[in-house]
Amino acid sequence: MNDAGRISRKDVIEMSRDGRVRLACIIVVSLLLVALGAGWQQFRTERALRADARAATRIAWLTQTPKNPHSAAHYGIYVFKPTLPLSFVDRGVDSYVGVTAFLEAHRQNDFGARQSQDATSLARFGEWTAAAILQILVPLLIVLFGFSAITGERESGTLRQLLCSGTSPRSIILGKASAMAVVLTTIAVPAAVVGSLAMVLSSGSGTDIAIRTAGLALVYLAYFVLFTLMVLAVSARAASSRGALVGLLAFWAANTLLAPRVLADVSRATRPSPSTFAFNRELERDLASGAPAGDAVQTVRAKGDASEFRQLNVRGLTLEAGERHGDEVFDRQYTALHENFARQNRLQAAGALLVPLAAVRALSMGLAGTDYEQHWDFAQAAERYRRMLVHRMNFTIAFDKTTPDGKPVTGDSLLWKTVAPFTYELPTAIAPLSRGMMPLVALLLWVLGAMAFAYGSATRITPAARGDV
Amino acid sequence: MSAAFRIVLRHELALVRAERAYAAAVLLFAIAAGYAAMSGHSWTAHRRDVTAAIAETGAIENATLAHRLDSLARDTTPPAAFGDPRSPYTAGTRAARQYAVLPARSLSSAAIGQSDLFPYFRRVSMISRETFFVNDEIENPVNLIAGRFDLAFVVVVLLPLVILALSYNVLSADRETGTLAMLLAQPASGRAVLGAKVTARALVLLAVAIVVFAVCLAVSGADVASTAGLAGIAMWMGIVLAYSAFWFALAMVVNVVGRTSAANAVVLFAFWLAATVIIPALVNLGIASIHPIPSRVALVQATRAASDSATASGSQLLGIYYQDHPELMAGGMPTDEFGSRSIAVQEQVERTVRPLMAHFQARLDRQEQLVRRWRFASPAFLVHDALTDIAGTSTHRYRAYDRQVDAYMRELKAFYTPLVVQGARFSAQDLRRIPVFAFQDERLRARLARIVPAIAVLFLSAVLVAWLGLSRAARASALAVR
C-alpha cells in the first residue's frame, strides 16, 4: 500500500475511535433520516390532497348546470401544482409560491395559498430538508473533522516524523482527503439508500428521475470534494490549529449565512421588482384602455376569412376581442415580472463564482424540479389551458348558428366535455441545465480551484510552523 | 468587588483593547450592523413611498367618484345593474372600494420578519377583501428562501459568533501559554480572575454594541418622540444585553470545564449551531407532526362547493333572506333584485364556509400557541421572536390585521346592505359616510407582557450558567494546568 493509502487507513481508524467524531456522524445521519422521512411524509400527503382536488374540480366543471358558455368560463376551474418526486429532498421555492390558481375569463390570477404563509415563524427560521443538511451541516462536519488534519500533526510532532520518513506532502493531503471521503460515505450512504427507497416506493422509477437523482448525487459529491480539499489546504497553510479553525469557520459562516442574503440584497438593489401596488395598478390601467367593442369586432373579423366571419354572433366576437386584449396585457406584464426575477436569479448564479453554495443551491433546486423556472413553466402551461378554455367558450357563442344574432347561447354537458382535462408533464432533467450553465460552470471552476489550492498548499507543509525554530 | 478583581479587570481591558484579532472581530460586527441598517433604511423608505401612493390613490379615486356621482345626481333614470355607481351594490363591490393599510411600526425595518411575505394593504369591498390579481407581496421566491440581512439577523446569528470569538479562549489561552498558573499564584481567587476576564470582554463588546445599535436603529427609523418608540428601543437593548450575557456565561463555563482552545471553539460553536439551527428545526418538525400545516387545497374545494350550492338556490335564498332581515324591509319591497340576491347568496356561502374557516383558523392558532410556548427552547429563536414582535412584523400582528380587515368588510357590508335592499340611490353624501379602516394596534402593555418574560428568562439562564462556571472556578485546582 502506498503512503497515501497508509495515511488514509490510519486516519480512518483514528476517527472511528474518536467518540466526538462518532457522535457528530450519528447526529448528522439521524437528522438526515428524519428530514428525509418528514419530507417524504409531507410529499405523500400533499400529493393525495392535490389529486383529490384535481378530480373534484374536473367533476365540478363537467357537472355544471346548462348555462351560457361565457358564464361557464367565469365559473372556471382550479389547477393545482404537481408534487414532484424529488421535492422531498429539496423543497426549493415550493413553500414560497402558491399551490393553486383559479383559471377564469378576463383575468390571469396569480398563484395563491403559499404554504409558508400558513406555517409558523419557526419555519421561516429554516426549512429542514435533506438539502439544507447537506448544504449547511455536512460542510461544517468537514471543517470540524479536517481543520487540524495537518496542523494537529505538526503540533503533536508526528508531521516531522512523517516527512522525515520520505512521505511526500502531496501523499499526506491525498491520504487525509481519502480518509474524509470514507467518513462522509458512511454518512451519505444510509441517507442515499433510504432516500432512493422512498422515492421508488412513491413514484416508481423512470429514466428522468434516475438522471435527476444521479445529478443531485454528483453535485453534492463535487461540493464535498471541494470543501474537503479547501479545508486540507487551509490546514496545510495555517500556523496553528486554532487559526485554521477560526479561518475555516469564518469561511463557512460567510458562505452559508451571509452570502445568500447579500446576493439577494445585491440582486434586489440592481434589479428591483415592482411593488404589488404599482404592478396591480398598471395592470388595471392597461386592461381598462382596451379597444372599444366596435373596433374590436372589426379587428377580429379582419383577421379571418371575411365570408366565414360574416355570419358570426357579435357578442361572441366582442368577448373574444376583449379577451385577446386582456391576453396581450397579461403577457406583457407577467412576462416582464418573470424577466425581472430571472435576471435576479442569473445575477445570483453569477455570484456562484465567489460563493460555492450559490452554485450548489441553484443546481440542487433545478435537478429536484423545485426552482423558480419550473414554477413559471407550470404557470405558463396553466395560462395556455385557461386561454384555450375561454376561447373555446367564446367561439361557441361566436359560431353558434342555431340562435339569432344577439340572443344568448346555452351550453350543456356535451360542451363542457369538449374541454379536455388539464394535464402537465414535468420537463426532463436537461431543462434546468439548458436554462443556464453558469451554476454548473461555477461549481466545476470551484472544484478545479480547490484542487489547485490543495496541490499548491502541499508544498507549504513544513514540520515547524513559520516563525518557530 | 475585591481589589484583585479590579486590578485584573484593568489589566484585561488593556489587553483586550490591544489585541488586533478582537478589534477585527468587533469591527466586522459593526460593519455588518451598519450594512443591515442601510438595507433596513431602504426598506423603510420603499414602504413609506408605497403607503403614500396608496393614500393618494385612495383620495383621488374617492374624489373622482364623488364628482361622477354629483354629475349623475341629476340623471333620473334608474341605475343600471352593472357599472353604474349610483347603484349601491356596484358602489359597494367595485366603484367605491377602500384601502385598508397596516401601518409600520417605527422599528419595523430592524427586523423584517414576515413583512416580505404577507401583504400590508388590501383593497376591500363589501363582499371580498381579495380583489387584486396579485394578492401577496411581489418578491422573488429565491430571495424569500435566503432570508434578510437585517439587524435582527445581526443580533440573533452574528452577535453570538463575535462574543464566542472574543471569549472562546478566555482561560484556555492563558492555560496554554502558561500565564494562568502565574496569575493564580497572585492573591486573586480563581473566581475573581475568571470574572474579571469575562467582564472586560463583555464591557468592551457591549459598549460598542450599544452605540452601534443606537446609531443603526436611528438610521432604520426609530422614533424617539413617542413612548412606544422609546419603549421599543429600550426593549431592543434589553434583549441584546440579556442575549450577550447568556453567551458570555456559556463561554465562561466551557472554558472552566474545557481543555484546549480549539476544543472550546468546537464546543461553543456546537452550542451556537444547536441554538440557531438544530433546535428550532427539531421543534418545528415536532410542531408540524403534532399540528400539521392545514392545507388550503381542501378549503378551496369546500368553499367552491358551498358557493355552487348557494348560487344554485339563489332566488330561494332571497326569500329566506328577506324573512331573516325584516328590519331591511321597512321601506317596502326592494327594487334591486340582483344586488339583494347577490348579498343573500354571499351570506349563505359565508354561513356554510364559516365552520370550515373557523376550523382552519383554529389549527393555525394552535400552531402559534405551541410556537409561543416552545420558543424558550432555543435562545436564538426566543430573541428572533421578541425582535420581530417589537418591530411589528410577526405572524401574530399580520393575523390580527387580517381579522381586522374581515371586521372592516363586515362593517362595509352593514353600511351598504340597507342601501342595496331598499333600492336607494348611492350619492356623494353616502360616499362621505363610508366607514374608514383604522388599524387598532395592540397596547404596549400586551407587548411588554410577552417580551419582558423573554428578557427575564435569558438573564436568569445567563446568571445560572455563570454561577455554575464561577462556582467551579472557585476551586483553584479546577483551573490549574492540565
mmCIF file of C-alpha atoms in Angstrom, chain B residues 259-382:
data_model
loop_
_atom_site.group_PDB
_atom_site.id
_atom_site.type_symbol
_atom_site.label_atom_id
_atom_site.label_comp_id
_atom_site.label_asym_id
_atom_site.label_seq_id
_atom_site.Cartn_x
_atom_site.Cartn_y
_atom_site.Cartn_z
ATOM 1 C CA ARG B 259 -9.193 21.924 27.795
ATOM 2 C CA THR B 260 -7.677 23.333 24.646
ATOM 3 C CA SER B 261 -8.696 26.476 22.834
ATOM 4 C CA ALA B 262 -9.600 24.531 19.726
ATOM 5 C CA ALA B 263 -11.795 22.141 21.697
ATOM 6 C CA ASN B 264 -13.526 25.082 23.373
ATOM 7 C CA ALA B 265 -14.137 26.672 20.000
ATOM 8 C CA VAL B 266 -15.711 23.491 18.673
ATOM 9 C CA VAL B 267 -17.944 23.011 21.710
ATOM 10 C CA LEU B 268 -19.108 26.628 21.755
ATOM 11 C CA PHE B 269 -19.722 26.557 18.022
ATOM 12 C CA ALA B 270 -21.771 23.405 18.510
ATOM 13 C CA PHE B 271 -23.893 25.252 21.072
ATOM 14 C CA TRP B 272 -24.346 28.128 18.665
ATOM 15 C CA LEU B 273 -25.347 25.739 15.886
ATOM 16 C CA ALA B 274 -27.781 23.957 18.182
ATOM 17 C CA ALA B 275 -29.388 27.231 19.239
ATOM 18 C CA THR B 276 -29.641 28.847 15.811
ATOM 19 C CA VAL B 277 -30.215 25.881 13.525
ATOM 20 C CA ILE B 278 -30.786 22.486 15.061
ATOM 21 C CA ILE B 279 -33.159 23.101 17.959
ATOM 22 C CA PRO B 280 -35.507 25.406 16.020
ATOM 23 C CA ALA B 281 -35.597 22.867 13.176
ATOM 24 C CA LEU B 282 -36.387 19.992 15.528
ATOM 25 C CA VAL B 283 -39.057 21.980 17.365
ATOM 26 C CA ASN B 284 -40.565 22.948 14.016
ATOM 27 C CA LEU B 285 -40.588 19.317 12.972
ATOM 28 C CA GLY B 286 -42.246 18.364 16.254
ATOM 29 C CA ILE B 287 -44.933 21.012 15.925
ATOM 30 C CA ALA B 288 -45.517 20.106 12.293
ATOM 31 C CA SER B 289 -46.126 16.468 13.201
ATOM 32 C CA ILE B 290 -48.453 17.231 16.107
ATOM 33 C CA HIS B 291 -50.282 20.066 14.380
ATOM 34 C CA PRO B 292 -49.549 19.793 10.669
ATOM 35 C CA ILE B 293 -49.930 22.854 8.499
ATOM 36 C CA PRO B 294 -53.555 22.815 7.410
ATOM 37 C CA SER B 295 -53.799 22.548 3.647
ATOM 38 C CA ARG B 296 -55.700 25.200 1.802
ATOM 39 C CA VAL B 297 -56.350 22.819 -1.057
ATOM 40 C CA ALA B 298 -59.203 21.135 0.793
ATOM 41 C CA LEU B 299 -60.501 24.524 1.931
ATOM 42 C CA VAL B 300 -60.570 25.795 -1.653
ATOM 43 C CA GLN B 301 -62.705 22.836 -2.736
ATOM 44 C CA ALA B 302 -65.095 23.150 0.184
ATOM 45 C CA THR B 303 -65.559 26.875 -0.362
ATOM 46 C CA ARG B 304 -66.350 26.308 -4.014
ATOM 47 C CA ALA B 305 -68.879 23.586 -3.275
ATOM 48 C CA ALA B 306 -70.609 25.899 -0.799
ATOM 49 C CA SER B 307 -70.607 28.731 -3.315
ATOM 50 C CA ASP B 308 -72.062 26.467 -6.023
ATOM 51 C CA SER B 309 -74.943 25.271 -3.918
ATOM 52 C CA ALA B 310 -75.688 28.772 -2.670
ATOM 53 C CA THR B 311 -75.708 30.255 -6.173
ATOM 54 C CA ALA B 312 -77.973 27.481 -7.423
ATOM 55 C CA SER B 313 -80.612 28.243 -4.862
ATOM 56 C CA GLY B 314 -80.246 31.987 -5.326
ATOM 57 C CA SER B 315 -83.870 33.032 -5.576
ATOM 58 C CA GLN B 316 -84.949 30.754 -2.760
ATOM 59 C CA LEU B 317 -82.242 32.222 -0.585
ATOM 60 C CA LEU B 318 -83.504 35.681 -1.345
ATOM 61 C CA GLY B 319 -86.893 34.863 0.101
ATOM 62 C CA ILE B 320 -85.306 33.394 3.218
ATOM 63 C CA TYR B 321 -83.034 36.402 3.462
ATOM 64 C CA TYR B 322 -85.990 38.809 3.466
ATOM 65 C CA GLN B 323 -87.602 36.744 6.193
ATOM 66 C CA ASP B 324 -84.452 36.856 8.285
ATOM 67 C CA HIS B 325 -83.973 40.595 7.952
ATOM 68 C CA PRO B 326 -87.349 42.258 8.409
ATOM 69 C CA GLU B 327 -85.694 45.473 9.501
ATOM 70 C CA LEU B 328 -84.466 45.983 5.951
ATOM 71 C CA MET B 329 -87.996 45.804 4.577
ATOM 72 C CA ALA B 330 -89.128 48.912 6.386
ATOM 73 C CA GLY B 331 -89.200 50.931 3.185
ATOM 74 C CA GLY B 332 -91.359 48.420 1.289
ATOM 75 C CA MET B 333 -90.436 45.851 -1.394
ATOM 76 C CA PRO B 334 -86.843 46.159 -2.610
ATOM 77 C CA THR B 335 -86.161 47.131 -6.190
ATOM 78 C CA ASP B 336 -82.541 45.974 -6.737
ATOM 79 C CA GLU B 337 -83.205 42.242 -7.200
ATOM 80 C CA PHE B 338 -79.743 41.395 -8.467
ATOM 81 C CA GLY B 339 -77.936 43.176 -5.672
ATOM 82 C CA SER B 340 -80.172 41.755 -2.965
ATOM 83 C CA ARG B 341 -79.876 38.272 -4.386
ATOM 84 C CA SER B 342 -76.079 38.564 -4.536
ATOM 85 C CA ILE B 343 -75.951 39.654 -0.918
ATOM 86 C CA ALA B 344 -78.219 36.813 0.146
ATOM 87 C CA VAL B 345 -76.133 34.276 -1.746
ATOM 88 C CA GLN B 346 -72.967 35.693 -0.267
ATOM 89 C CA GLU B 347 -74.387 35.401 3.236
ATOM 90 C CA GLN B 348 -75.348 31.802 2.629
ATOM 91 C CA VAL B 349 -71.905 30.984 1.287
ATOM 92 C CA GLU B 350 -70.318 32.605 4.293
ATOM 93 C CA ARG B 351 -72.581 30.731 6.660
ATOM 94 C CA THR B 352 -71.643 27.396 5.061
ATOM 95 C CA VAL B 353 -67.978 28.189 4.889
ATOM 96 C CA ARG B 354 -67.656 29.711 8.345
ATOM 97 C CA PRO B 355 -67.183 26.424 10.268
ATOM 98 C CA LEU B 356 -64.528 25.330 7.762
ATOM 99 C CA MET B 357 -62.705 28.650 8.038
ATOM 100 C CA ALA B 358 -63.038 28.585 11.823
ATOM 101 C CA HIS B 359 -61.577 25.087 11.939
ATOM 102 C CA PHE B 360 -58.722 26.150 9.659
ATOM 103 C CA GLN B 361 -58.068 29.232 11.744
ATOM 104 C CA ALA B 362 -58.167 27.216 14.962
ATOM 105 C CA ARG B 363 -55.420 24.944 13.641
ATOM 106 C CA LEU B 364 -53.278 27.931 12.745
ATOM 107 C CA ASP B 365 -53.871 29.364 16.208
ATOM 108 C CA ARG B 366 -52.905 26.090 17.885
ATOM 109 C CA GLN B 367 -49.656 26.075 15.916
ATOM 110 C CA GLU B 368 -48.930 29.614 17.018
ATOM 111 C CA GLN B 369 -49.627 28.796 20.646
ATOM 112 C CA LEU B 370 -47.237 25.868 20.528
ATOM 113 C CA VAL B 371 -44.543 28.066 18.995
ATOM 114 C CA ARG B 372 -45.176 30.681 21.675
ATOM 115 C CA ARG B 373 -44.685 28.044 24.367
ATOM 116 C CA TRP B 374 -41.668 26.365 22.787
ATOM 117 C CA ARG B 375 -39.756 29.478 21.843
ATOM 118 C CA PHE B 376 -37.898 29.158 25.157
ATOM 119 C CA ALA B 377 -36.208 26.004 23.883
ATOM 120 C CA SER B 378 -33.729 28.000 21.823
ATOM 121 C CA PRO B 379 -32.303 31.358 22.930
ATOM 122 C CA ALA B 380 -31.756 32.336 19.304
ATOM 123 C CA PHE B 381 -35.359 31.779 18.336
ATOM 124 C CA LEU B 382 -36.551 33.449 21.542
#
